[in-house]
mmCIF file of C-alpha atoms in Angstrom:
data_model
loop_
_atom_site.group_PDB
_atom_site.id
_atom_site.type_symbol
_atom_site.label_atom_id
_atom_site.label_comp_id
_atom_site.label_asym_id
_atom_site.label_seq_id
_atom_site.Cartn_x
_atom_site.Cartn_y
_atom_site.Cartn_z
ATOM 1 C CA MET A 52 -4.231 27.646 -19.286
ATOM 2 C CA THR A 53 -3.260 25.366 -17.141
ATOM 3 C CA PHE A 54 -4.911 22.456 -16.195
ATOM 4 C CA PHE A 55 -6.294 23.587 -12.841
ATOM 5 C CA ASN A 56 -8.135 26.502 -14.368
ATOM 6 C CA LYS A 57 -10.719 26.491 -11.365
ATOM 7 C CA GLU A 58 -10.910 28.734 -8.240
ATOM 8 C CA ARG A 59 -10.375 25.737 -6.286
ATOM 9 C CA LYS A 60 -7.943 22.889 -7.819
ATOM 10 C CA LEU A 61 -10.087 19.756 -6.932
ATOM 11 C CA ILE A 62 -9.872 16.072 -8.381
ATOM 12 C CA LEU A 63 -12.660 13.283 -8.197
ATOM 13 C CA ALA A 64 -10.157 10.516 -6.929
ATOM 14 C CA ILE A 65 -11.712 6.306 -7.452
ATOM 15 C CA GLU A 66 -9.920 3.358 -6.235
ATOM 16 C CA SER A 67 -11.094 -0.364 -6.982
ATOM 17 C CA SER A 68 -7.432 -2.129 -7.078
ATOM 18 C CA CYS A 69 -8.728 -5.555 -4.656
ATOM 19 C CA ASP A 70 -10.983 -5.404 -1.823
ATOM 20 C CA GLU A 71 -11.724 -2.122 -1.161
ATOM 21 C CA THR A 72 -13.726 0.891 -3.265
ATOM 22 C CA SER A 73 -13.149 4.340 -2.782
ATOM 23 C CA VAL A 74 -13.843 7.555 -3.763
ATOM 24 C CA ALA A 75 -12.725 10.590 -2.651
ATOM 25 C CA VAL A 76 -12.733 14.606 -3.441
ATOM 26 C CA ILE A 77 -8.900 16.141 -2.751
ATOM 27 C CA GLU A 78 -7.689 19.689 -2.811
ATOM 28 C CA ASP A 79 -4.164 21.269 -3.729
ATOM 29 C CA GLY A 80 -3.042 17.227 -3.990
ATOM 30 C CA ALA A 81 -2.354 17.967 0.165
ATOM 31 C CA LYS A 82 -6.031 18.399 1.891
ATOM 32 C CA ILE A 83 -8.731 15.566 1.957
ATOM 33 C CA ILE A 84 -12.036 16.792 1.716
ATOM 34 C CA SER A 85 -13.964 13.650 1.450
ATOM 35 C CA ASN A 86 -12.471 9.642 1.885
ATOM 36 C CA ILE A 87 -15.180 7.020 1.161
ATOM 37 C CA VAL A 88 -13.994 3.578 1.750
ATOM 38 C CA ALA A 89 -16.779 0.665 1.250
ATOM 39 C CA SER A 90 -14.726 -2.402 2.726
ATOM 40 C CA GLN A 91 -15.303 -5.978 1.941
ATOM 41 C CA VAL A 92 -13.467 -7.668 4.485
ATOM 42 C CA LYS A 93 -16.460 -9.397 6.108
ATOM 43 C CA SER A 94 -17.085 -10.657 2.288
ATOM 44 C CA HIS A 95 -13.854 -12.412 1.882
ATOM 45 C CA GLN A 96 -13.373 -13.609 5.910
ATOM 46 C CA ARG A 97 -15.898 -17.001 5.166
ATOM 47 C CA PHE A 98 -13.260 -17.387 2.260
ATOM 48 C CA GLY A 99 -9.819 -16.974 4.108
ATOM 49 C CA GLY A 100 -9.025 -14.330 1.589
ATOM 50 C CA VAL A 101 -9.894 -12.137 -1.037
ATOM 51 C CA VAL A 102 -12.048 -13.697 -4.208
ATOM 52 C CA PRO A 103 -11.494 -11.838 -7.056
ATOM 53 C CA GLU A 104 -15.475 -12.584 -8.460
ATOM 54 C CA VAL A 105 -16.851 -11.433 -5.179
ATOM 55 C CA ALA A 106 -14.528 -8.403 -5.063
ATOM 56 C CA SER A 107 -15.830 -7.203 -8.609
ATOM 57 C CA ARG A 108 -19.434 -7.954 -7.991
ATOM 58 C CA HIS A 109 -19.636 -5.913 -4.627
ATOM 59 C CA HIS A 110 -17.520 -3.031 -6.352
ATOM 60 C CA VAL A 111 -20.177 -3.075 -9.083
ATOM 61 C CA GLU A 112 -22.764 -2.204 -6.263
ATOM 62 C CA GLU A 113 -20.920 0.159 -4.129
ATOM 63 C CA ILE A 114 -19.137 2.435 -6.539
ATOM 64 C CA THR A 115 -21.826 4.911 -7.882
ATOM 65 C CA LEU A 116 -23.121 5.483 -4.065
ATOM 66 C CA CYS A 117 -19.057 6.015 -3.168
ATOM 67 C CA ILE A 118 -19.061 8.919 -5.692
ATOM 68 C CA ASP A 119 -22.250 10.174 -5.059
ATOM 69 C CA ASP A 120 -21.197 10.189 -1.124
ATOM 70 C CA ALA A 121 -17.917 11.535 -1.811
ATOM 71 C CA LEU A 122 -19.446 14.823 -3.555
ATOM 72 C CA VAL A 123 -21.764 14.690 -0.755
ATOM 73 C CA GLU A 124 -19.330 14.787 2.017
ATOM 74 C CA ALA A 125 -17.104 17.408 0.288
ATOM 75 C CA GLY A 126 -20.330 19.740 -0.464
ATOM 76 C CA VAL A 127 -18.888 20.214 -4.252
ATOM 77 C CA GLU A 128 -20.432 19.681 -7.755
ATOM 78 C CA PRO A 129 -19.005 17.798 -10.406
ATOM 79 C CA SER A 130 -18.952 21.373 -12.202
ATOM 80 C CA ASP A 131 -16.579 22.460 -9.458
ATOM 81 C CA LEU A 132 -13.889 19.593 -10.228
ATOM 82 C CA SER A 133 -10.902 19.983 -12.796
ATOM 83 C CA GLY A 134 -9.913 15.927 -13.283
ATOM 84 C CA VAL A 135 -10.861 12.559 -12.381
ATOM 85 C CA GLY A 136 -7.919 10.311 -11.354
ATOM 86 C CA VAL A 137 -7.943 6.751 -11.147
ATOM 87 C CA THR A 138 -6.212 3.372 -10.175
ATOM 88 C CA TYR A 139 -5.377 1.297 -13.853
ATOM 89 C CA GLY A 140 -3.012 -0.834 -11.983
ATOM 90 C CA PRO A 141 -1.937 -2.955 -10.364
ATOM 91 C CA GLY A 142 -4.541 -4.960 -8.429
ATOM 92 C CA LEU A 143 -7.289 -7.557 -10.108
ATOM 93 C CA VAL A 144 -8.261 -7.124 -13.246
ATOM 94 C CA GLY A 145 -12.216 -7.098 -13.037
ATOM 95 C CA ALA A 146 -12.108 -4.747 -10.048
ATOM 96 C CA LEU A 147 -10.013 -2.288 -11.408
ATOM 97 C CA LEU A 148 -12.198 -2.449 -14.863
ATOM 98 C CA ILE A 149 -15.162 -1.248 -12.531
ATOM 99 C CA GLY A 150 -13.273 1.529 -10.987
ATOM 100 C CA ILE A 151 -11.909 2.640 -14.562
ATOM 101 C CA SER A 152 -15.170 2.427 -16.117
ATOM 102 C CA ALA A 153 -16.656 4.397 -13.319
ATOM 103 C CA ALA A 154 -14.188 7.290 -13.989
ATOM 104 C CA LYS A 155 -14.465 7.163 -17.574
ATOM 105 C CA ALA A 156 -18.546 7.455 -17.477
ATOM 106 C CA PHE A 157 -18.201 10.166 -14.873
ATOM 107 C CA ALA A 158 -15.247 12.126 -16.815
ATOM 108 C CA TRP A 159 -16.888 11.791 -19.996
ATOM 109 C CA ALA A 160 -20.764 13.161 -18.624
ATOM 110 C CA HIS A 161 -18.653 16.148 -16.917
ATOM 111 C CA ASP A 162 -16.731 17.010 -19.512
ATOM 112 C CA LEU A 163 -13.691 16.394 -17.116
ATOM 113 C CA PRO A 164 -10.416 14.899 -18.075
ATOM 114 C CA LEU A 165 -8.889 11.270 -17.224
ATOM 115 C CA ILE A 166 -6.103 11.237 -14.980
ATOM 116 C CA PRO A 167 -4.846 7.401 -15.061
ATOM 117 C CA VAL A 168 -2.787 6.622 -11.423
ATOM 118 C CA ASN A 169 -0.219 3.631 -10.256
ATOM 119 C CA HIS A 170 -1.790 2.221 -7.252
ATOM 120 C CA MET A 171 1.651 1.796 -5.638
ATOM 121 C CA ALA A 172 2.613 5.381 -6.315
ATOM 122 C CA GLY A 173 -0.749 6.047 -4.275
ATOM 123 C CA HIS A 174 0.386 4.573 -1.691
ATOM 124 C CA ILE A 175 3.353 7.096 -1.505
ATOM 125 C CA TYR A 176 1.966 9.905 -1.888
ATOM 126 C CA ALA A 177 -0.151 9.305 0.792
ATOM 127 C CA ALA A 178 2.275 10.794 2.964
ATOM 128 C CA HIS A 179 2.264 13.655 1.227
ATOM 129 C CA PHE A 180 -1.226 14.289 3.620
ATOM 130 C CA VAL A 181 1.742 14.103 6.853
ATOM 131 C CA GLU A 182 3.883 16.686 5.382
ATOM 132 C CA PRO A 183 5.213 18.091 1.868
ATOM 133 C CA LEU A 184 7.306 15.323 0.265
ATOM 134 C CA GLN A 185 11.011 16.216 -0.788
ATOM 135 C CA PHE A 186 13.259 14.738 -2.844
ATOM 136 C CA PRO A 187 15.065 12.675 -3.327
ATOM 137 C CA LEU A 188 13.497 10.357 -0.935
ATOM 138 C CA MET A 189 13.266 6.580 -0.198
ATOM 139 C CA ALA A 190 9.991 4.423 -0.080
ATOM 140 C CA LEU A 191 9.712 1.289 1.502
ATOM 141 C CA LEU A 192 6.150 -0.131 0.437
ATOM 142 C CA VAL A 193 5.035 -3.243 2.268
ATOM 143 C CA SER A 194 1.265 -4.004 1.376
ATOM 144 C CA GLY A 195 0.214 -7.994 0.907
ATOM 145 C CA GLY A 196 0.599 -8.304 -2.862
ATOM 146 C CA HIS A 197 4.211 -5.710 -2.928
ATOM 147 C CA THR A 198 7.224 -5.010 -1.044
ATOM 148 C CA GLU A 199 9.674 -3.208 -2.461
ATOM 149 C CA LEU A 200 12.518 -0.417 -2.045
ATOM 150 C CA VAL A 201 11.556 3.142 -4.299
ATOM 151 C CA TYR A 202 14.089 5.178 -4.804
ATOM 152 C CA MET A 203 12.834 8.628 -6.119
ATOM 153 C CA LYS A 204 15.061 11.457 -7.597
ATOM 154 C CA GLU A 205 12.191 14.067 -7.576
ATOM 155 C CA THR A 206 8.311 14.243 -8.331
ATOM 156 C CA GLY A 207 7.072 11.292 -10.208
ATOM 157 C CA SER A 208 10.171 9.585 -10.924
ATOM 158 C CA PHE A 209 10.719 6.082 -9.209
ATOM 159 C CA GLU A 210 13.440 3.705 -9.612
ATOM 160 C CA ILE A 211 12.695 0.581 -7.789
ATOM 161 C CA ILE A 212 16.237 -0.933 -6.035
ATOM 162 C CA GLY A 213 14.746 -3.831 -4.181
ATOM 163 C CA GLU A 214 11.922 -6.003 -4.417
ATOM 164 C CA THR A 215 10.621 -9.360 -2.794
ATOM 165 C CA ARG A 216 11.748 -12.424 -4.859
ATOM 166 C CA ASP A 217 8.636 -14.646 -3.743
ATOM 167 C CA ASP A 218 5.755 -13.666 -1.470
ATOM 168 C CA ALA A 219 5.272 -9.872 -0.425
ATOM 169 C CA ALA A 220 5.384 -9.602 3.365
ATOM 170 C CA GLY A 221 1.542 -8.908 3.808
ATOM 171 C CA GLU A 222 0.746 -12.240 1.834
ATOM 172 C CA ALA A 223 2.925 -13.802 4.587
ATOM 173 C CA TYR A 224 1.517 -12.559 7.321
ATOM 174 C CA ASP A 225 -1.604 -13.543 6.018
ATOM 175 C CA LYS A 226 -0.444 -17.469 5.312
ATOM 176 C CA VAL A 227 1.045 -17.509 8.731
ATOM 177 C CA GLY A 228 -2.406 -16.214 10.268
ATOM 178 C CA ARG A 229 -4.200 -19.062 8.363
ATOM 179 C CA VAL A 230 -1.890 -21.309 10.100
ATOM 180 C CA LEU A 231 -2.992 -20.258 13.445
ATOM 181 C CA GLY A 232 -5.962 -20.106 12.828
ATOM 182 C CA LEU A 233 -6.567 -16.411 13.035
ATOM 183 C CA THR A 234 -9.281 -14.133 10.666
ATOM 184 C CA TYR A 235 -8.238 -12.722 8.063
ATOM 185 C CA PRO A 236 -6.846 -10.446 7.527
ATOM 186 C CA SER A 237 -4.612 -11.475 10.184
ATOM 187 C CA GLY A 238 -1.343 -8.584 10.553
ATOM 188 C CA LYS A 239 -3.114 -6.861 12.881
ATOM 189 C CA GLU A 240 -3.878 -9.722 15.073
ATOM 190 C CA ILE A 241 -0.153 -11.200 14.409
ATOM 191 C CA ASP A 242 1.501 -7.836 15.267
ATOM 192 C CA GLU A 243 -1.047 -7.853 18.977
ATOM 193 C CA LEU A 244 0.240 -11.277 19.954
ATOM 194 C CA ALA A 245 3.670 -10.337 18.690
ATOM 195 C CA HIS A 246 3.871 -7.614 21.549
ATOM 196 C CA LEU A 247 2.755 -10.368 23.846
ATOM 197 C CA GLY A 248 5.792 -12.928 23.102
ATOM 198 C CA GLN A 249 9.649 -13.234 22.885
ATOM 199 C CA ASP A 250 11.459 -14.457 19.939
ATOM 200 C CA THR A 251 12.340 -18.079 20.798
ATOM 201 C CA TYR A 252 11.504 -19.672 17.742
ATOM 202 C CA HIS A 253 14.451 -17.634 15.536
ATOM 203 C CA PHE A 254 13.503 -18.406 12.400
ATOM 204 C CA PRO A 255 15.724 -17.200 9.411
ATOM 205 C CA ARG A 256 16.207 -13.724 8.505
ATOM 206 C CA ALA A 257 16.607 -14.799 4.445
ATOM 207 C CA MET A 258 18.998 -12.590 2.268
ATOM 208 C CA ILE A 259 19.978 -9.820 4.616
ATOM 209 C CA LYS A 260 23.395 -10.848 4.847
ATOM 210 C CA GLU A 261 23.063 -10.232 0.283
ATOM 211 C CA ASP A 262 24.636 -7.625 -1.081
ATOM 212 C CA ASN A 263 21.493 -6.218 -2.481
ATOM 213 C CA TYR A 264 17.984 -4.834 -0.985
ATOM 214 C CA ASP A 265 15.571 -7.994 -2.582
ATOM 215 C CA PHE A 266 13.762 -9.508 -0.071
ATOM 216 C CA SER A 267 12.107 -13.134 0.309
ATOM 217 C CA PHE A 268 9.434 -14.192 2.852
ATOM 218 C CA SER A 269 8.563 -17.278 1.283
ATOM 219 C CA GLY A 270 11.427 -19.722 2.876
ATOM 220 C CA LEU A 271 10.556 -17.513 6.054
ATOM 221 C CA LYS A 272 6.691 -19.044 5.573
ATOM 222 C CA SER A 273 7.746 -22.214 4.831
ATOM 223 C CA SER A 274 9.561 -22.483 8.180
ATOM 224 C CA PHE A 275 7.328 -21.403 9.878
ATOM 225 C CA ILE A 276 4.961 -24.272 8.678
ATOM 226 C CA ASN A 277 7.227 -26.698 8.914
ATOM 227 C CA THR A 278 7.758 -26.324 12.716
ATOM 228 C CA VAL A 279 3.988 -25.814 13.440
ATOM 229 C CA HIS A 280 2.958 -28.954 11.815
ATOM 230 C CA ASN A 281 6.006 -30.728 13.039
ATOM 231 C CA ALA A 282 5.098 -29.336 16.948
ATOM 232 C CA GLU A 283 1.434 -31.108 16.035
ATOM 233 C CA GLN A 284 3.085 -34.594 14.603
ATOM 234 C CA ARG A 285 4.804 -34.728 18.142
ATOM 235 C CA ALA A 286 1.377 -33.650 20.184
ATOM 236 C CA GLU A 287 4.500 -30.708 21.139
ATOM 237 C CA GLU A 288 2.801 -27.795 22.561
ATOM 238 C CA LEU A 289 3.909 -24.194 21.065
ATOM 239 C CA ILE A 290 3.524 -21.309 22.581
ATOM 240 C CA VAL A 291 1.457 -18.868 19.832
ATOM 241 C CA ASN A 292 2.293 -15.264 21.387
ATOM 242 C CA ASP A 293 6.193 -16.215 20.941
ATOM 243 C CA LEU A 294 5.229 -18.056 17.325
ATOM 244 C CA ALA A 295 3.764 -14.475 16.213
ATOM 245 C CA ALA A 296 6.221 -12.701 18.227
ATOM 246 C CA SER A 297 9.594 -15.115 16.324
ATOM 247 C CA PHE A 298 7.770 -14.544 12.806
ATOM 248 C CA GLN A 299 7.316 -10.863 12.993
ATOM 249 C CA ALA A 300 11.192 -10.516 14.905
ATOM 250 C CA SER A 301 12.355 -12.051 11.266
ATOM 251 C CA VAL A 302 10.198 -9.880 9.013
ATOM 252 C CA ILE A 303 10.908 -6.692 10.764
ATOM 253 C CA GLU A 304 14.815 -7.226 11.080
ATOM 254 C CA VAL A 305 14.727 -7.813 7.097
ATOM 255 C CA LEU A 306 13.262 -5.278 6.193
ATOM 256 C CA VAL A 307 14.564 -2.379 8.763
ATOM 257 C CA ASP A 308 18.371 -3.664 7.745
ATOM 258 C CA LYS A 309 17.977 -3.342 4.247
ATOM 259 C CA THR A 310 15.956 -0.249 4.197
ATOM 260 C CA ILE A 311 18.346 1.542 6.227
ATOM 261 C CA ARG A 312 21.627 -0.130 4.199
ATOM 262 C CA ALA A 313 19.931 1.662 1.332
ATOM 263 C CA CYS A 314 19.260 4.945 3.010
ATOM 264 C CA LYS A 315 22.901 4.865 3.818
ATOM 265 C CA GLU A 316 23.940 4.175 0.121
ATOM 266 C CA TYR A 317 21.845 6.569 -1.803
ATOM 267 C CA PRO A 318 21.128 10.590 -0.647
ATOM 268 C CA VAL A 319 17.685 10.576 0.432
ATOM 269 C CA LYS A 320 15.907 13.874 2.485
ATOM 270 C CA GLN A 321 12.979 11.451 3.505
ATOM 271 C CA LEU A 322 11.914 8.017 4.217
ATOM 272 C CA VAL A 323 8.368 7.401 3.314
ATOM 273 C CA MET A 324 6.806 3.954 4.512
ATOM 274 C CA ALA A 325 3.751 2.817 3.157
ATOM 275 C CA GLY A 326 0.988 0.186 2.056
ATOM 276 C CA GLY A 327 -1.038 -2.066 4.134
ATOM 277 C CA VAL A 328 1.443 -3.356 6.354
ATOM 278 C CA ALA A 329 2.331 -0.042 7.361
ATOM 279 C CA ALA A 330 -0.274 -0.164 9.720
ATOM 280 C CA ASN A 331 2.054 -2.683 11.862
ATOM 281 C CA LYS A 332 3.119 -1.279 15.249
ATOM 282 C CA GLY A 333 6.262 -2.920 15.515
ATOM 283 C CA LEU A 334 7.407 -2.364 12.489
ATOM 284 C CA ARG A 335 6.837 1.162 12.082
ATOM 285 C CA ASP A 336 8.324 1.745 16.267
ATOM 286 C CA ARG A 337 11.555 -0.425 15.136
ATOM 287 C CA LEU A 338 11.756 1.548 11.968
ATOM 288 C CA GLY A 339 11.407 4.836 13.840
ATOM 289 C CA SER A 340 13.842 4.310 16.297
ATOM 290 C CA GLU A 341 16.545 2.762 13.713
ATOM 291 C CA VAL A 342 15.813 6.051 11.788
ATOM 292 C CA SER A 343 16.823 8.348 14.319
ATOM 293 C CA LYS A 344 19.655 6.174 15.690
ATOM 294 C CA LYS A 345 21.373 5.636 12.270
ATOM 295 C CA LEU A 346 20.485 8.382 10.133
ATOM 296 C CA PRO A 347 20.617 11.751 11.089
ATOM 297 C CA GLY A 348 19.250 14.399 8.841
ATOM 298 C CA VAL A 349 17.012 12.052 7.477
ATOM 299 C CA THR A 350 12.901 12.598 8.148
ATOM 300 C CA PHE A 351 10.665 9.321 8.734
ATOM 301 C CA ILE A 352 7.041 9.539 7.299
ATOM 302 C CA VAL A 353 4.300 7.238 7.876
ATOM 303 C CA PRO A 354 0.811 7.698 6.507
ATOM 304 C CA PRO A 355 -1.563 8.053 9.470
ATOM 305 C CA LEU A 356 -3.397 4.140 10.259
ATOM 306 C CA ARG A 357 -6.607 5.130 7.639
ATOM 307 C CA LEU A 358 -4.044 5.876 5.143
ATOM 308 C CA CYS A 359 -2.278 3.093 5.225
ATOM 309 C CA GLY A 360 -4.793 0.982 3.399
ATOM 310 C CA ASP A 361 -6.287 1.059 0.211
ATOM 311 C CA ASN A 362 -7.754 4.472 -0.613
ATOM 312 C CA ALA A 363 -8.992 7.056 -3.022
ATOM 313 C CA ALA A 364 -7.407 9.987 -0.968
ATOM 314 C CA MET A 365 -4.196 8.731 -1.309
ATOM 315 C CA VAL A 366 -4.763 7.966 -5.406
ATOM 316 C CA GLY A 367 -5.865 11.467 -5.348
ATOM 317 C CA ALA A 368 -2.733 13.011 -4.348
ATOM 318 C CA ALA A 369 -0.908 11.065 -6.814
ATOM 319 C CA ALA A 370 -2.953 11.844 -9.395
ATOM 320 C CA PHE A 371 -1.851 15.712 -8.770
ATOM 321 C CA VAL A 372 0.816 14.868 -9.599
ATOM 322 C CA GLU A 373 0.032 13.206 -12.794
ATOM 323 C CA ALA A 374 -1.726 16.310 -13.932
ATOM 324 C CA GLU A 375 0.779 18.649 -13.447
ATOM 325 C CA LYS A 376 2.825 16.166 -15.590
ATOM 326 C CA GLY A 377 0.718 16.448 -18.327
ATOM 327 C CA HIS A 378 -0.333 12.755 -17.754
ATOM 328 C CA PHE A 379 -3.803 12.189 -18.826
ATOM 329 C CA ALA A 380 -5.650 9.209 -20.677
ATOM 330 C CA ASP A 381 -8.019 8.845 -22.940
ATOM 331 C CA TYR A 382 -11.062 6.764 -22.987
ATOM 332 C CA HIS A 383 -9.532 3.841 -24.084
ATOM 333 C CA LEU A 384 -7.535 3.359 -20.626
ATOM 334 C CA ASN A 385 -7.779 -0.222 -19.756
ATOM 335 C CA ALA A 386 -6.463 -2.256 -16.716
ATOM 336 C CA ASP A 387 -3.042 -2.768 -16.321
ATOM 337 C CA PRO A 388 -3.013 -5.588 -13.353
ATOM 338 C CA SER A 389 0.919 -6.586 -13.453
ATOM 339 C CA LEU A 390 1.639 -2.232 -13.624
ATOM 340 C CA SER A 391 4.786 -1.624 -11.910
ATOM 341 C CA PHE A 392 6.880 1.697 -12.086
ATOM 342 C CA MET A 393 8.917 0.738 -14.719
ATOM 343 C CA THR A 394 5.813 1.439 -17.361
ATOM 344 C CA ILE A 395 4.319 4.370 -15.774
#
């Protein structure tokens, strides 16, 4: 008897790794039947970033409501489902535990298998909703907490060939936005300002010449902050649009250069860009253009904007892969806030 032994292959997926409570119903790993996302952005804006305790309390308030809404919107009953997929890491430990506890309770109550999902794998499999993934492929993961180049020989296989040694790209965006007095999260606003300015400040392109695929954005962040503080001390006026454009130009050049080099060295059929920063228009346009020019035969895939941020639909897509490989969890499943691809 196969895992998907019902007429429809349906998985309920739960995501609560940071500041979005999300529940989805996914069919065949590639069709979104429902995808409920309860965002906490407004609650965290006054703090200038995500406060773990606040995030956890919101998850407690929203998780059962999201489960009910996802089932109603999908028009399915628990008896129609084949399993429950849930993010168990990486992320905020308190936030993860709430999603895991809800998934365990739902799975136990309805006698459904529990499927553990790596949050970052979910981001990659969000691209599966655009078109079927073909292997081998390269994935550029860019988010608030991660910047990684991941090579996948086959589905469910992950090899990190490059990663940030300090700040992630999204983290650098938020810190720079704070210096500019922008509202959290500031990535979208910096992207918009960058399209109105020019790269006149020429910030450093860290590690771009090094013979590896690692990244570093801490030095760029420090250079940006020093430029702003030095100008303030000398009462010099800075052009905000140009500051944003210069910062973004540095981030994009490093990400694109190393990604293109990696795709030339590794045999790949597709390049997937995923994660919150994948919503950045400047990065999407530049990487897409470079792939067209320098990587003939490689298909560039980016999830739609609504699937770039944290959501349960991507968790459901990854859960199908895990289920088909026979990767299930018992009720001892615990949160792993530092989970990496090496331990999946």
